[in-house]
mmCIF file of C-alpha atoms in Angstrom:
data_model
loop_
_atom_site.group_PDB
_atom_site.id
_atom_site.type_symbol
_atom_site.label_atom_id
_atom_site.label_comp_id
_atom_site.label_asym_id
_atom_site.label_seq_id
_atom_site.Cartn_x
_atom_site.Cartn_y
_atom_site.Cartn_z
ATOM 1 C CA ASP A 1 0.431 0.209 0.155
ATOM 2 C CA LEU A 2 1.593 2.680 -1.347
ATOM 3 C CA ASP A 3 -0.676 5.477 -0.142
ATOM 4 C CA GLY A 4 0.335 4.700 3.294
ATOM 5 C CA MET A 5 4.013 5.053 3.078
ATOM 6 C CA SER A 6 5.009 8.091 5.269
ATOM 7 C CA ALA A 7 6.272 11.220 3.325
ATOM 8 C CA ARG A 8 8.959 11.772 6.323
ATOM 9 C CA ARG A 9 10.615 8.588 4.988
ATOM 10 C CA LYS A 10 12.889 7.640 2.158
ATOM 11 C CA PHE A 11 10.848 6.218 -0.350
ATOM 12 C CA ALA A 12 14.125 3.937 -0.834
ATOM 13 C CA TYR A 13 17.500 3.617 -1.025
ATOM 14 C CA ALA A 14 20.441 0.530 -1.246
ATOM 15 C CA CYS A 15 21.281 0.057 1.702
ATOM 16 C CA LEU A 16 24.731 -2.034 3.313
ATOM 17 C CA ASP A 17 23.814 -4.422 6.467
ATOM 18 C CA TRP A 18 26.056 -3.625 8.549
ATOM 19 C CA SER A 19 26.419 -7.118 9.988
ATOM 20 C CA GLU A 20 26.488 -8.872 7.084
ATOM 21 C CA ARG A 21 27.645 -6.504 4.497
ATOM 22 C CA ARG A 22 25.123 -7.483 2.014
ATOM 23 C CA PRO A 23 22.916 -4.739 0.366
ATOM 24 C CA HIS A 24 19.065 -4.742 1.161
ATOM 25 C CA ILE A 25 16.708 -2.119 -0.045
ATOM 26 C CA GLY A 26 15.819 0.314 2.982
ATOM 27 C CA GLY A 27 13.372 3.242 3.422
ATOM 28 C CA ALA A 28 9.397 2.712 2.880
ATOM 29 C CA LEU A 29 9.482 0.459 0.217
ATOM 30 C CA GLY A 30 11.791 -2.118 1.754
ATOM 31 C CA ALA A 31 9.371 -1.843 5.121
ATOM 32 C CA SER A 32 6.464 -2.507 2.926
ATOM 33 C CA LEU A 33 7.624 -5.303 1.366
ATOM 34 C CA LEU A 34 9.014 -7.284 3.787
ATOM 35 C CA GLU A 35 5.583 -6.003 5.978
ATOM 36 C CA TYR A 36 3.799 -7.636 3.115
ATOM 37 C CA GLY A 37 6.472 -11.125 3.089
ATOM 38 C CA LEU A 38 5.665 -11.365 6.415
ATOM 39 C CA ALA A 39 1.850 -11.367 6.146
ATOM 40 C CA ARG A 40 2.059 -13.955 3.214
ATOM 41 C CA ARG A 41 4.935 -16.150 4.797
ATOM 42 C CA TRP A 42 6.928 -15.814 2.635
ATOM 43 C CA MET A 43 9.440 -14.675 5.213
ATOM 44 C CA THR A 44 10.387 -15.882 8.580
ATOM 45 C CA ARG A 45 11.625 -14.120 11.487
ATOM 46 C CA ASP A 46 14.695 -15.642 13.817
ATOM 47 C CA LEU A 47 12.752 -14.626 16.944
ATOM 48 C CA ASN A 48 16.696 -15.054 18.959
ATOM 49 C CA SER A 49 18.556 -12.128 16.374
ATOM 50 C CA ARG A 50 17.238 -9.922 13.602
ATOM 51 C CA ALA A 51 17.917 -12.745 11.013
ATOM 52 C CA LEU A 52 14.991 -13.304 8.363
ATOM 53 C CA TYR A 53 14.062 -16.557 6.160
ATOM 54 C CA MET A 54 12.883 -17.138 3.056
ATOM 55 C CA THR A 55 10.212 -20.201 2.366
ATOM 56 C CA ARG A 56 10.014 -22.183 -0.187
ATOM 57 C CA ALA A 57 6.410 -20.494 -1.292
ATOM 58 C CA GLY A 58 8.170 -17.376 -0.380
ATOM 59 C CA LYS A 59 10.761 -18.165 -3.435
ATOM 60 C CA ARG A 60 9.008 -19.289 -5.638
ATOM 61 C CA GLU A 61 5.959 -15.990 -5.164
ATOM 62 C CA MET A 62 9.455 -13.228 -5.720
ATOM 63 C CA LEU A 63 9.788 -14.829 -8.730
ATOM 64 C CA ASN A 64 6.104 -15.078 -10.053
ATOM 65 C CA VAL A 65 4.854 -11.493 -8.713
ATOM 66 C CA PHE A 66 8.643 -9.514 -8.762
ATOM 67 C CA GLY A 67 10.886 -11.336 -10.836
ATOM 68 C CA LEU A 68 13.555 -12.075 -8.567
ATOM 69 C CA ASN A 69 15.281 -15.049 -8.408
ATOM 70 C CA CYS A 70 15.720 -15.664 -4.407
ATOM 71 C CA GLU A 71 17.693 -19.217 -5.051
ATOM 72 C CA GLU A 72 21.091 -18.860 -3.524
#
């Protein structure tokens, strides 16, 4: 829901993760994609860390919906 995004937050930017040194999508777009994926169980959180895991269904749907291949 792009209409619900805060006007004070940057829409999207490349953000380098401080611990993994890998890029991810920052800003309102990244937060919305995370919320969307968690709600659909495309990804899960590790409750003991900041880690996220892409589910098998999530990998499939990221390819179908966004054209992103999330296989490593």
